[in-house]
Every structure is written in C-alpha cells, then in structure tokens.
Amino acid sequence: MRTIIGNWKMQLSVQEAERLARDLAAGLPKRLTDVRVAVCPSYAALAPVRAALGEAPVMLGAQDVCDQEKGAYTGEVSARELVDLGATLAIIGHSERRAHVHEDDALIGAKVRRALAAKLLPVLCVGETREERDKGLRDVVVERQVRAALEGLELPARRELIVAYEPVWVIGTGTAVDPDDAVRSHFIVRETLRDILGPDVADTRCRIIYGGSVDRGNVAGFLARPAVEGLLVGGASLSAEEFLAIVDAARAAAAKGGGDAA
Ligand code: PGA
C-alpha cells in the first residue's frame, strides 16, 4: 500500500492548518484501505490539526523530532510529546533542515533511532544537491546519506521505516525529476538498505517514496512505477483539492494493481 505524505512546512497559520485539515477530512472516505495518507503540520499546529481531522483516515506526522529523550534542550520537542499529541510518524533529515540548521548525518541517525524507540515511523529524507548532481555524484551521495543515518541499525520487530528520496534541486521548483530518474535513485536506496538491514527486512519493512515538486499533473508518472512506494508532497499538499487529487490518483493506481512492490 502506498503512503502519501503532505509536508506543510511552515507555510500556514494555525487557523489555516485547521481549515486545511477539515477540508481534507471532508473530502476523504471514512475508511481507506488502498492507500495511507499522512499530513505533517508544524509542531504548533499538531494538536489543532489532530482535532480538526477527527476520525478521518489520516496519520498525523511531525516535521522533525529531537534526538534526545528529554531534558534541558530549550526549543526542542521530544518524540514522546509528539506521540502524546497523536503523531505516528516524523520526517527526519529534510534537506531544509540539513541546509538551514546544519543537521548532519550523525544527528539525523540519532533522530531515526529516537523516533523508532518512541514507536514513531521515521521518514528519513535523502537526496543530492544540484551541484552534486552536476558532478555525477547522485548515487554516491544518496548511498552515503542512507548509510550514515542507518548503519548499525536494528529495525525493531514489526517496525517499519520510510526513506524519502528528494532531489534537493527540484524541491519547490514546480518541476519534478523524470519518474525513471527517481526509480534509479530508489534502486540505490533499496540496495543500500538491503546491505545494511538485510534483504528480508529491507524488502518487507522499508518503503521508498519520492518527493520534489509532485503535483496532480505529474503524479501519474510516479505512480506508474512500482518502485515508487509513496510520495512526499510539499507545495501541492497545501491545497485540499490538489492533495486529494493526488490521493485519488494513488487509489486509482492501487485499483489497477500498482504500488505493491513489497
Ligand atoms: P515540494 O516539497 O513538493 O514543494 O517540492 C517537497 C518536500 O520538500 O518535501
């Protein structure tokens, strides 16, 4: 089953986030069995969004999590608090955090472990910059980021992990990479996960999703590739109509038998 995740970043007021959550809840069926849907508002909007979603079949996610369990970490939010607020997943290592607050691979790896310990589903983001891509370093960078975050990890029994491949240079540009290009990156992530976690765990409990300028116009191309097991959607997740169209496209692809690679 594919996973469609909306990353609302810091784009909305709390009231706007609540309204968007209400519109999504109104536009979705009561139960979803063919696709998983999640939204990730900012920390401040988590509780209001949870309330606005009501019983809608939407997972609540955070955009980050502190690597420490608790303590004197001013400004941080713990995995435990996120769980208390109803979150079940957390984006970790988004390129905007790598760039703006200089999160490094070691910190990102610690956050993945902290999320897993708190029973949050980690959505680990990896992807190369324009400069790295131009130098032909995409494969090297993607493998290095996955290894640096996950090397030595034992995925706890029955727990799952999502890796989002997001080429940094297309995020927020309105132009995604060609789906076949994304598939190549997903292959690199898959092979690296198999090496780190073993083929069985990698193939049955790790999902690899694509992010970077996904919208209703280009989503079908990604959904036609079984290797793309979901989508991380930024800008297009800020409109209920647009995000619901992406969810519908994923449901249509599921009905055709796509997207169940694992
Ligand atoms: P975008 O953002 O869809 O606006 O490119 C994706 C992301 O940053 O996760």
PDB file of C-alpha atoms and ligand atoms in Angstrom:
ATOM      1  CA  MET A   1       0.000   0.000   0.000  1.00  0.00           C
ATOM      2  CA  ARG A   2       1.385   3.372  -0.949  1.00  0.00           C
ATOM      3  CA  THR A   3       1.945   6.203   1.531  1.00  0.00           C
ATOM      4  CA  ILE A   4       1.113   9.783   0.543  1.00  0.00           C
ATOM      5  CA  ILE A   5       2.530  12.339   2.967  1.00  0.00           C
ATOM      6  CA  GLY A   6       1.836  16.062   2.970  1.00  0.00           C
ATOM      7  CA  ASN A   7       4.633  18.246   4.341  1.00  0.00           C
ATOM      8  CA  TRP A   8       3.095  21.589   5.222  1.00  0.00           C
ATOM      9  CA  LYS A   9       6.443  23.056   6.298  1.00  0.00           C
ATOM     10  CA  MET A  10       5.962  26.497   7.958  1.00  0.00           C
ATOM     11  CA  GLN A  11       3.567  27.702   5.288  1.00  0.00           C
ATOM     12  CA  LEU A  12       0.332  28.097   7.245  1.00  0.00           C
ATOM     13  CA  SER A  13      -1.094  29.827  10.273  1.00  0.00           C
ATOM     14  CA  VAL A  14      -2.620  27.511  12.860  1.00  0.00           C
ATOM     15  CA  GLN A  15      -6.078  28.544  11.660  1.00  0.00           C
ATOM     16  CA  GLU A  16      -5.172  27.822   8.045  1.00  0.00           C
ATOM     17  CA  ALA A  17      -3.790  24.439   9.040  1.00  0.00           C
ATOM     18  CA  GLU A  18      -7.007  23.602  10.879  1.00  0.00           C
ATOM     19  CA  ARG A  19      -9.088  24.618   7.873  1.00  0.00           C
ATOM     20  CA  LEU A  20      -6.970  22.519   5.536  1.00  0.00           C
ATOM     21  CA  ALA A  21      -7.308  19.522   7.878  1.00  0.00           C
ATOM     22  CA  ARG A  22     -11.088  19.976   7.967  1.00  0.00           C
ATOM     23  CA  ASP A  23     -11.254  20.176   4.175  1.00  0.00           C
ATOM     24  CA  LEU A  24      -9.176  17.017   3.834  1.00  0.00           C
ATOM     25  CA  ALA A  25     -11.346  15.181   6.352  1.00  0.00           C
ATOM     26  CA  ALA A  26     -14.457  16.235   4.439  1.00  0.00           C
ATOM     27  CA  GLY A  27     -13.001  15.095   1.118  1.00  0.00           C
ATOM     28  CA  LEU A  28     -11.789  11.643   2.159  1.00  0.00           C
ATOM     29  CA  PRO A  29     -13.857   8.479   2.590  1.00  0.00           C
ATOM     30  CA  LYS A  30     -14.388   7.274   6.165  1.00  0.00           C
ATOM     31  CA  ARG A  31     -12.015   4.382   5.622  1.00  0.00           C
ATOM     32  CA  LEU A  32      -9.029   3.988   3.331  1.00  0.00           C
ATOM     33  CA  THR A  33      -7.753   0.505   2.680  1.00  0.00           C
ATOM     34  CA  ASP A  34      -5.802   1.058  -0.522  1.00  0.00           C
ATOM     35  CA  VAL A  35      -3.517   3.964   0.417  1.00  0.00           C
ATOM     36  CA  ARG A  36      -2.067   5.501   3.583  1.00  0.00           C
ATOM     37  CA  VAL A  37      -2.378   9.254   3.942  1.00  0.00           C
ATOM     38  CA  ALA A  38      -0.457  11.447   6.377  1.00  0.00           C
ATOM     39  CA  VAL A  39      -0.077  15.173   6.966  1.00  0.00           C
ATOM     40  CA  CYS A  40       2.790  16.893   8.737  1.00  0.00           C
ATOM     41  CA  PRO A  41       1.883  20.322  10.109  1.00  0.00           C
ATOM     42  CA  SER A  42       4.333  22.387  12.129  1.00  0.00           C
ATOM     43  CA  TYR A  43       4.686  21.489  15.819  1.00  0.00           C
ATOM     44  CA  ALA A  44       2.400  24.343  16.851  1.00  0.00           C
ATOM     45  CA  ALA A  45      -0.462  23.068  14.714  1.00  0.00           C
ATOM     46  CA  LEU A  46      -0.243  19.367  15.616  1.00  0.00           C
ATOM     47  CA  ALA A  47      -2.947  19.331  18.279  1.00  0.00           C
ATOM     48  CA  PRO A  48      -5.441  21.583  16.441  1.00  0.00           C
ATOM     49  CA  VAL A  49      -4.923  19.592  13.236  1.00  0.00           C
ATOM     50  CA  ARG A  50      -5.437  16.315  15.074  1.00  0.00           C
ATOM     51  CA  ALA A  51      -8.735  17.671  16.401  1.00  0.00           C
ATOM     52  CA  ALA A  52      -9.774  19.023  13.002  1.00  0.00           C
ATOM     53  CA  LEU A  53      -9.064  15.679  11.311  1.00  0.00           C
ATOM     54  CA  GLY A  54     -11.466  13.955  13.703  1.00  0.00           C
ATOM     55  CA  GLU A  55     -11.982  10.346  12.646  1.00  0.00           C
ATOM     56  CA  ALA A  56     -10.628  10.876   9.128  1.00  0.00           C
ATOM     57  CA  PRO A  57      -8.193   8.162   7.974  1.00  0.00           C
ATOM     58  CA  VAL A  58      -5.165  10.445   8.064  1.00  0.00           C
ATOM     59  CA  MET A  59      -1.999   9.848  10.039  1.00  0.00           C
ATOM     60  CA  LEU A  60      -0.528  12.814  11.864  1.00  0.00           C
ATOM     61  CA  GLY A  61       3.180  13.441  11.426  1.00  0.00           C
ATOM     62  CA  ALA A  62       5.780  15.872  12.693  1.00  0.00           C
ATOM     63  CA  GLN A  63       8.383  17.572  10.510  1.00  0.00           C
ATOM     64  CA  ASP A  64      11.228  16.783  12.886  1.00  0.00           C
ATOM     65  CA  VAL A  65      11.961  15.312  16.315  1.00  0.00           C
ATOM     66  CA  CYS A  66      14.634  15.868  18.952  1.00  0.00           C
ATOM     67  CA  ASP A  67      17.359  13.218  19.123  1.00  0.00           C
ATOM     68  CA  GLN A  68      17.303  13.352  22.947  1.00  0.00           C
ATOM     69  CA  GLU A  69      14.712  11.611  25.074  1.00  0.00           C
ATOM     70  CA  LYS A  70      14.098  14.547  27.463  1.00  0.00           C
ATOM     71  CA  GLY A  71      15.968  17.175  29.425  1.00  0.00           C
ATOM     72  CA  ALA A  72      17.401  20.671  29.174  1.00  0.00           C
ATOM     73  CA  TYR A  73      17.020  21.174  25.416  1.00  0.00           C
ATOM     74  CA  THR A  74      15.348  24.552  25.043  1.00  0.00           C
ATOM     75  CA  GLY A  75      13.232  24.846  21.944  1.00  0.00           C
ATOM     76  CA  GLU A  76      13.204  21.128  21.171  1.00  0.00           C
ATOM     77  CA  VAL A  77      10.244  18.760  21.045  1.00  0.00           C
ATOM     78  CA  SER A  78      10.567  15.145  22.150  1.00  0.00           C
ATOM     79  CA  ALA A  79       9.311  12.032  20.402  1.00  0.00           C
ATOM     80  CA  ARG A  80       7.261  11.288  23.492  1.00  0.00           C
ATOM     81  CA  GLU A  81       5.455  14.634  23.243  1.00  0.00           C
ATOM     82  CA  LEU A  82       4.714  14.011  19.570  1.00  0.00           C
ATOM     83  CA  VAL A  83       3.190  10.662  20.435  1.00  0.00           C
ATOM     84  CA  ASP A  84       1.200  12.336  23.226  1.00  0.00           C
ATOM     85  CA  LEU A  85      -0.250  14.707  20.618  1.00  0.00           C
ATOM     86  CA  GLY A  86      -1.303  11.840  18.382  1.00  0.00           C
ATOM     87  CA  ALA A  87       1.578  11.820  15.913  1.00  0.00           C
ATOM     88  CA  THR A  88       2.537   8.457  14.471  1.00  0.00           C
ATOM     89  CA  LEU A  89       5.328   9.479  12.130  1.00  0.00           C
ATOM     90  CA  ALA A  90       8.113  12.038  11.872  1.00  0.00           C
ATOM     91  CA  ILE A  91      10.004  13.443   8.908  1.00  0.00           C
ATOM     92  CA  ILE A  92      13.721  13.317   9.705  1.00  0.00           C
ATOM     93  CA  GLY A  93      16.669  14.920   7.935  1.00  0.00           C
ATOM     94  CA  HIS A  94      14.674  17.001   5.467  1.00  0.00           C
ATOM     95  CA  SER A  95      17.041  18.892   3.163  1.00  0.00           C
ATOM     96  CA  GLU A  96      15.739  22.207   4.513  1.00  0.00           C
ATOM     97  CA  ARG A  97      16.907  21.183   7.993  1.00  0.00           C
ATOM     98  CA  ARG A  98      20.198  19.901   6.630  1.00  0.00           C
ATOM     99  CA  ALA A  99      20.679  23.270   4.886  1.00  0.00           C
ATOM    100  CA  HIS A 100      19.203  25.813   7.297  1.00  0.00           C
ATOM    101  CA  VAL A 101      20.128  24.412  10.701  1.00  0.00           C
ATOM    102  CA  HIS A 102      23.062  22.280   9.570  1.00  0.00           C
ATOM    103  CA  GLU A 103      21.742  18.921  10.672  1.00  0.00           C
ATOM    104  CA  ASP A 104      24.403  16.336   9.960  1.00  0.00           C
ATOM    105  CA  ASP A 105      24.177  12.629   9.269  1.00  0.00           C
ATOM    106  CA  ALA A 106      25.076  11.636  12.837  1.00  0.00           C
ATOM    107  CA  LEU A 107      22.300  13.766  14.314  1.00  0.00           C
ATOM    108  CA  ILE A 108      19.851  12.502  11.708  1.00  0.00           C
ATOM    109  CA  GLY A 109      20.776   8.906  12.536  1.00  0.00           C
ATOM    110  CA  ALA A 110      20.201   9.596  16.233  1.00  0.00           C
ATOM    111  CA  LYS A 111      16.796  11.091  15.452  1.00  0.00           C
ATOM    112  CA  VAL A 112      15.802   7.995  13.469  1.00  0.00           C
ATOM    113  CA  ARG A 113      16.677   5.807  16.462  1.00  0.00           C
ATOM    114  CA  ARG A 114      14.842   8.101  18.881  1.00  0.00           C
ATOM    115  CA  ALA A 115      11.742   8.066  16.704  1.00  0.00           C
ATOM    116  CA  LEU A 116      11.781   4.276  16.484  1.00  0.00           C
ATOM    117  CA  ALA A 117      12.239   3.955  20.249  1.00  0.00           C
ATOM    118  CA  ALA A 118       9.108   6.076  20.738  1.00  0.00           C
ATOM    119  CA  LYS A 119       7.212   3.994  18.137  1.00  0.00           C
ATOM    120  CA  LEU A 120       7.099   6.812  15.603  1.00  0.00           C
ATOM    121  CA  LEU A 121       7.512   5.833  11.961  1.00  0.00           C
ATOM    122  CA  PRO A 122      10.631   7.636  10.680  1.00  0.00           C
ATOM    123  CA  VAL A 123      10.524   9.211   7.229  1.00  0.00           C
ATOM    124  CA  LEU A 124      14.220   9.665   6.513  1.00  0.00           C
ATOM    125  CA  CYS A 125      14.885  12.180   3.727  1.00  0.00           C
ATOM    126  CA  VAL A 126      17.897  11.855   1.447  1.00  0.00           C
ATOM    127  CA  GLY A 127      18.842  13.472  -1.832  1.00  0.00           C
ATOM    128  CA  GLU A 128      21.581  15.248  -3.718  1.00  0.00           C
ATOM    129  CA  THR A 129      22.000  18.975  -4.379  1.00  0.00           C
ATOM    130  CA  ARG A 130      22.206  20.480  -7.857  1.00  0.00           C
ATOM    131  CA  GLU A 131      25.972  20.758  -7.541  1.00  0.00           C
ATOM    132  CA  GLU A 132      26.314  17.118  -6.522  1.00  0.00           C
ATOM    133  CA  ARG A 133      24.050  16.039  -9.364  1.00  0.00           C
ATOM    134  CA  ASP A 134      26.070  18.076 -11.877  1.00  0.00           C
ATOM    135  CA  LYS A 135      29.248  16.388 -10.689  1.00  0.00           C
ATOM    136  CA  GLY A 136      27.683  12.966 -11.226  1.00  0.00           C
ATOM    137  CA  LEU A 137      27.597  12.275  -7.504  1.00  0.00           C
ATOM    138  CA  ARG A 138      23.908  11.415  -7.089  1.00  0.00           C
ATOM    139  CA  ASP A 139      24.417   7.694  -6.419  1.00  0.00           C
ATOM    140  CA  VAL A 140      27.345   8.307  -4.071  1.00  0.00           C
ATOM    141  CA  VAL A 141      25.526  10.978  -2.063  1.00  0.00           C
ATOM    142  CA  VAL A 142      22.299   9.021  -1.718  1.00  0.00           C
ATOM    143  CA  GLU A 143      24.124   5.878  -0.616  1.00  0.00           C
ATOM    144  CA  ARG A 144      26.280   7.851   1.827  1.00  0.00           C
ATOM    145  CA  GLN A 145      23.290   9.567   3.428  1.00  0.00           C
ATOM    146  CA  VAL A 146      21.372   6.312   3.867  1.00  0.00           C
ATOM    147  CA  ARG A 147      24.435   4.553   5.290  1.00  0.00           C
ATOM    148  CA  ALA A 148      25.370   7.415   7.603  1.00  0.00           C
ATOM    149  CA  ALA A 149      21.883   7.535   9.102  1.00  0.00           C
ATOM    150  CA  LEU A 150      21.168   3.821   9.342  1.00  0.00           C
ATOM    151  CA  GLU A 151      24.435   1.868   9.585  1.00  0.00           C
ATOM    152  CA  GLY A 152      24.273  -0.485  12.562  1.00  0.00           C
ATOM    153  CA  LEU A 153      20.520  -0.021  12.994  1.00  0.00           C
ATOM    154  CA  GLU A 154      18.439  -2.993  14.062  1.00  0.00           C
ATOM    155  CA  LEU A 155      14.896  -2.262  12.984  1.00  0.00           C
ATOM    156  CA  PRO A 156      12.784  -3.373  15.959  1.00  0.00           C
ATOM    157  CA  ALA A 157      10.412  -6.276  15.294  1.00  0.00           C
ATOM    158  CA  ARG A 158       7.370  -5.368  13.220  1.00  0.00           C
ATOM    159  CA  ARG A 159       8.513  -1.762  12.866  1.00  0.00           C
ATOM    160  CA  GLU A 160       8.734  -0.009   9.564  1.00  0.00           C
ATOM    161  CA  LEU A 161      10.946   2.643   8.022  1.00  0.00           C
ATOM    162  CA  ILE A 162      10.328   5.040   5.153  1.00  0.00           C
ATOM    163  CA  VAL A 163      13.108   6.605   3.123  1.00  0.00           C
ATOM    164  CA  ALA A 164      12.077   9.603   1.026  1.00  0.00           C
ATOM    165  CA  TYR A 165      14.308  10.268  -1.960  1.00  0.00           C
ATOM    166  CA  GLU A 166      14.086  14.012  -2.564  1.00  0.00           C
ATOM    167  CA  PRO A 167      16.465  15.567  -5.093  1.00  0.00           C
ATOM    168  CA  VAL A 168      17.138  18.856  -3.343  1.00  0.00           C
ATOM    169  CA  TRP A 169      17.409  20.787  -6.588  1.00  0.00           C
ATOM    170  CA  VAL A 170      13.811  20.151  -7.624  1.00  0.00           C
ATOM    171  CA  ILE A 171      12.116  20.782  -4.268  1.00  0.00           C
ATOM    172  CA  GLY A 172       9.734  23.710  -4.548  1.00  0.00           C
ATOM    173  CA  THR A 173      10.623  24.425  -8.183  1.00  0.00           C
ATOM    174  CA  GLY A 174       7.437  23.109  -9.796  1.00  0.00           C
ATOM    175  CA  THR A 175       9.431  20.710 -11.976  1.00  0.00           C
ATOM    176  CA  ALA A 176       9.959  17.154 -10.736  1.00  0.00           C
ATOM    177  CA  VAL A 177      12.603  14.746 -11.998  1.00  0.00           C
ATOM    178  CA  ASP A 178      11.608  12.209 -14.616  1.00  0.00           C
ATOM    179  CA  PRO A 179       9.996   9.233 -12.852  1.00  0.00           C
ATOM    180  CA  ASP A 180      12.597   6.871 -14.333  1.00  0.00           C
ATOM    181  CA  ASP A 181      15.296   9.050 -12.842  1.00  0.00           C
ATOM    182  CA  ALA A 182      13.620   8.698  -9.436  1.00  0.00           C
ATOM    183  CA  VAL A 183      13.412   4.932  -9.934  1.00  0.00           C
ATOM    184  CA  ARG A 184      17.201   4.808 -10.394  1.00  0.00           C
ATOM    185  CA  SER A 185      17.650   6.617  -7.057  1.00  0.00           C
ATOM    186  CA  HIS A 186      15.144   4.323  -5.387  1.00  0.00           C
ATOM    187  CA  PHE A 187      17.207   1.390  -6.622  1.00  0.00           C
ATOM    188  CA  ILE A 188      20.316   2.847  -4.939  1.00  0.00           C
ATOM    189  CA  VAL A 189      18.380   3.347  -1.692  1.00  0.00           C
ATOM    190  CA  ARG A 190      16.959  -0.187  -1.877  1.00  0.00           C
ATOM    191  CA  GLU A 191      20.352  -1.801  -2.463  1.00  0.00           C
ATOM    192  CA  THR A 192      21.869   0.185   0.409  1.00  0.00           C
ATOM    193  CA  LEU A 193      19.018  -0.760   2.737  1.00  0.00           C
ATOM    194  CA  ARG A 194      19.423  -4.410   1.770  1.00  0.00           C
ATOM    195  CA  ASP A 195      23.083  -4.216   2.602  1.00  0.00           C
ATOM    196  CA  ILE A 196      22.532  -2.520   5.975  1.00  0.00           C
ATOM    197  CA  LEU A 197      19.396  -4.240   7.222  1.00  0.00           C
ATOM    198  CA  GLY A 198      19.457  -7.477   5.251  1.00  0.00           C
ATOM    199  CA  PRO A 199      17.304  -8.195   2.205  1.00  0.00           C
ATOM    200  CA  ASP A 200      14.370  -9.534   4.176  1.00  0.00           C
ATOM    201  CA  VAL A 201      13.927  -6.501   6.435  1.00  0.00           C
ATOM    202  CA  ALA A 202      14.753  -4.072   3.622  1.00  0.00           C
ATOM    203  CA  ASP A 203      12.236  -5.580   1.222  1.00  0.00           C
ATOM    204  CA  THR A 204       9.366  -6.185   3.612  1.00  0.00           C
ATOM    205  CA  ARG A 205       9.585  -3.352   6.144  1.00  0.00           C
ATOM    206  CA  CYS A 206      11.168  -0.433   4.316  1.00  0.00           C
ATOM    207  CA  ARG A 207       9.268   1.765   1.876  1.00  0.00           C
ATOM    208  CA  ILE A 208      10.956   4.160  -0.518  1.00  0.00           C
ATOM    209  CA  ILE A 209       8.968   7.203  -1.554  1.00  0.00           C
ATOM    210  CA  TYR A 210       9.662  10.154  -3.852  1.00  0.00           C
ATOM    211  CA  GLY A 211       9.426  13.852  -3.074  1.00  0.00           C
ATOM    212  CA  GLY A 212      10.154  17.001  -5.049  1.00  0.00           C
ATOM    213  CA  SER A 213       7.551  19.062  -6.933  1.00  0.00           C
ATOM    214  CA  VAL A 214       4.955  16.314  -7.098  1.00  0.00           C
ATOM    215  CA  ASP A 215       1.581  17.659  -8.219  1.00  0.00           C
ATOM    216  CA  ARG A 216      -1.629  16.368  -9.742  1.00  0.00           C
ATOM    217  CA  GLY A 217      -0.200  16.899 -13.218  1.00  0.00           C
ATOM    218  CA  ASN A 218       2.871  14.692 -12.857  1.00  0.00           C
ATOM    219  CA  VAL A 219       1.771  12.227 -10.184  1.00  0.00           C
ATOM    220  CA  ALA A 220       0.568   9.522 -12.601  1.00  0.00           C
ATOM    221  CA  GLY A 221       4.068   9.023 -13.963  1.00  0.00           C
ATOM    222  CA  PHE A 222       5.427   8.289 -10.488  1.00  0.00           C
ATOM    223  CA  LEU A 223       2.509   6.049  -9.584  1.00  0.00           C
ATOM    224  CA  ALA A 224       3.067   4.009 -12.748  1.00  0.00           C
ATOM    225  CA  ARG A 225       6.413   2.856 -11.263  1.00  0.00           C
ATOM    226  CA  PRO A 226       6.047   0.100  -8.632  1.00  0.00           C
ATOM    227  CA  ALA A 227       9.412   1.165  -7.155  1.00  0.00           C
ATOM    228  CA  VAL A 228       7.816   4.458  -6.077  1.00  0.00           C
ATOM    229  CA  GLU A 229       6.022   3.317  -2.944  1.00  0.00           C
ATOM    230  CA  GLY A 230       4.633   6.679  -1.996  1.00  0.00           C
ATOM    231  CA  LEU A 231       5.093  10.420  -2.250  1.00  0.00           C
ATOM    232  CA  LEU A 232       6.218  13.251  -0.023  1.00  0.00           C
ATOM    233  CA  VAL A 233       4.329  16.303  -1.206  1.00  0.00           C
ATOM    234  CA  GLY A 234       5.168  19.872  -0.207  1.00  0.00           C
ATOM    235  CA  GLY A 235       3.558  22.743  -2.108  1.00  0.00           C
ATOM    236  CA  ALA A 236       0.756  20.657  -3.598  1.00  0.00           C
ATOM    237  CA  SER A 237      -0.290  19.452  -0.136  1.00  0.00           C
ATOM    238  CA  LEU A 238      -1.306  22.983   0.863  1.00  0.00           C
ATOM    239  CA  SER A 239      -4.448  22.824  -1.258  1.00  0.00           C
ATOM    240  CA  ALA A 240      -7.037  20.265  -0.185  1.00  0.00           C
ATOM    241  CA  GLU A 241      -8.255  19.927  -3.752  1.00  0.00           C
ATOM    242  CA  GLU A 242      -4.764  19.299  -5.108  1.00  0.00           C
ATOM    243  CA  PHE A 243      -3.735  16.902  -2.336  1.00  0.00           C
ATOM    244  CA  LEU A 244      -6.998  14.949  -2.602  1.00  0.00           C
ATOM    245  CA  ALA A 245      -6.419  14.654  -6.367  1.00  0.00           C
ATOM    246  CA  ILE A 246      -3.007  13.118  -5.624  1.00  0.00           C
ATOM    247  CA  VAL A 247      -4.569  10.722  -3.101  1.00  0.00           C
ATOM    248  CA  ASP A 248      -7.230   9.792  -5.686  1.00  0.00           C
ATOM    249  CA  ALA A 249      -4.539   9.117  -8.260  1.00  0.00           C
ATOM    250  CA  ALA A 250      -2.782   6.789  -5.798  1.00  0.00           C
ATOM    251  CA  ARG A 251      -6.070   4.984  -5.152  1.00  0.00           C
ATOM    252  CA  ALA A 252      -6.683   4.629  -8.869  1.00  0.00           C
ATOM    253  CA  ALA A 253      -3.186   3.209  -9.312  1.00  0.00           C
ATOM    254  CA  ALA A 254      -3.839   0.754  -6.458  1.00  0.00           C
ATOM    255  CA  ALA A 255      -7.052  -0.367  -8.130  1.00  0.00           C
ATOM    256  CA  LYS A 256      -5.004  -1.133 -11.239  1.00  0.00           C
ATOM    257  CA  GLY A 257      -2.666  -3.236  -9.136  1.00  0.00           C
ATOM    258  CA  GLY A 258       0.285  -0.845  -8.966  1.00  0.00           C
ATOM    259  CA  GLY A 259       2.328   0.166  -5.960  1.00  0.00           C
ATOM    260  CA  ASP A 260       2.611  -3.094  -4.104  1.00  0.00           C
ATOM    261  CA  ALA A 261       6.227  -3.785  -4.750  1.00  0.00           C
ATOM    262  CA  ALA A 262       6.880  -5.125  -1.256  1.00  0.00           C
TER     263      ALA A 262
HETATM  264  P1  PGA B   1       7.681  20.281  -2.884  1.00  0.00           P
HETATM  265  O1  PGA B   1       8.333  19.888  -1.464  1.00  0.00           O
HETATM  266  O2  PGA B   1       6.642  19.216  -3.189  1.00  0.00           O
HETATM  267  O3  PGA B   1       7.081  21.645  -2.665  1.00  0.00           O
HETATM  268  O4  PGA B   1       8.782  20.270  -3.885  1.00  0.00           O
HETATM  269  C1  PGA B   1       8.638  18.560  -1.145  1.00  0.00           C
HETATM  270  C2  PGA B   1       9.385  18.494   0.164  1.00  0.00           C
HETATM  271  O5  PGA B   1      10.181  19.388   0.447  1.00  0.00           O
HETATM  272  O6  PGA B   1       9.198  17.545   0.944  1.00  0.00           O
END
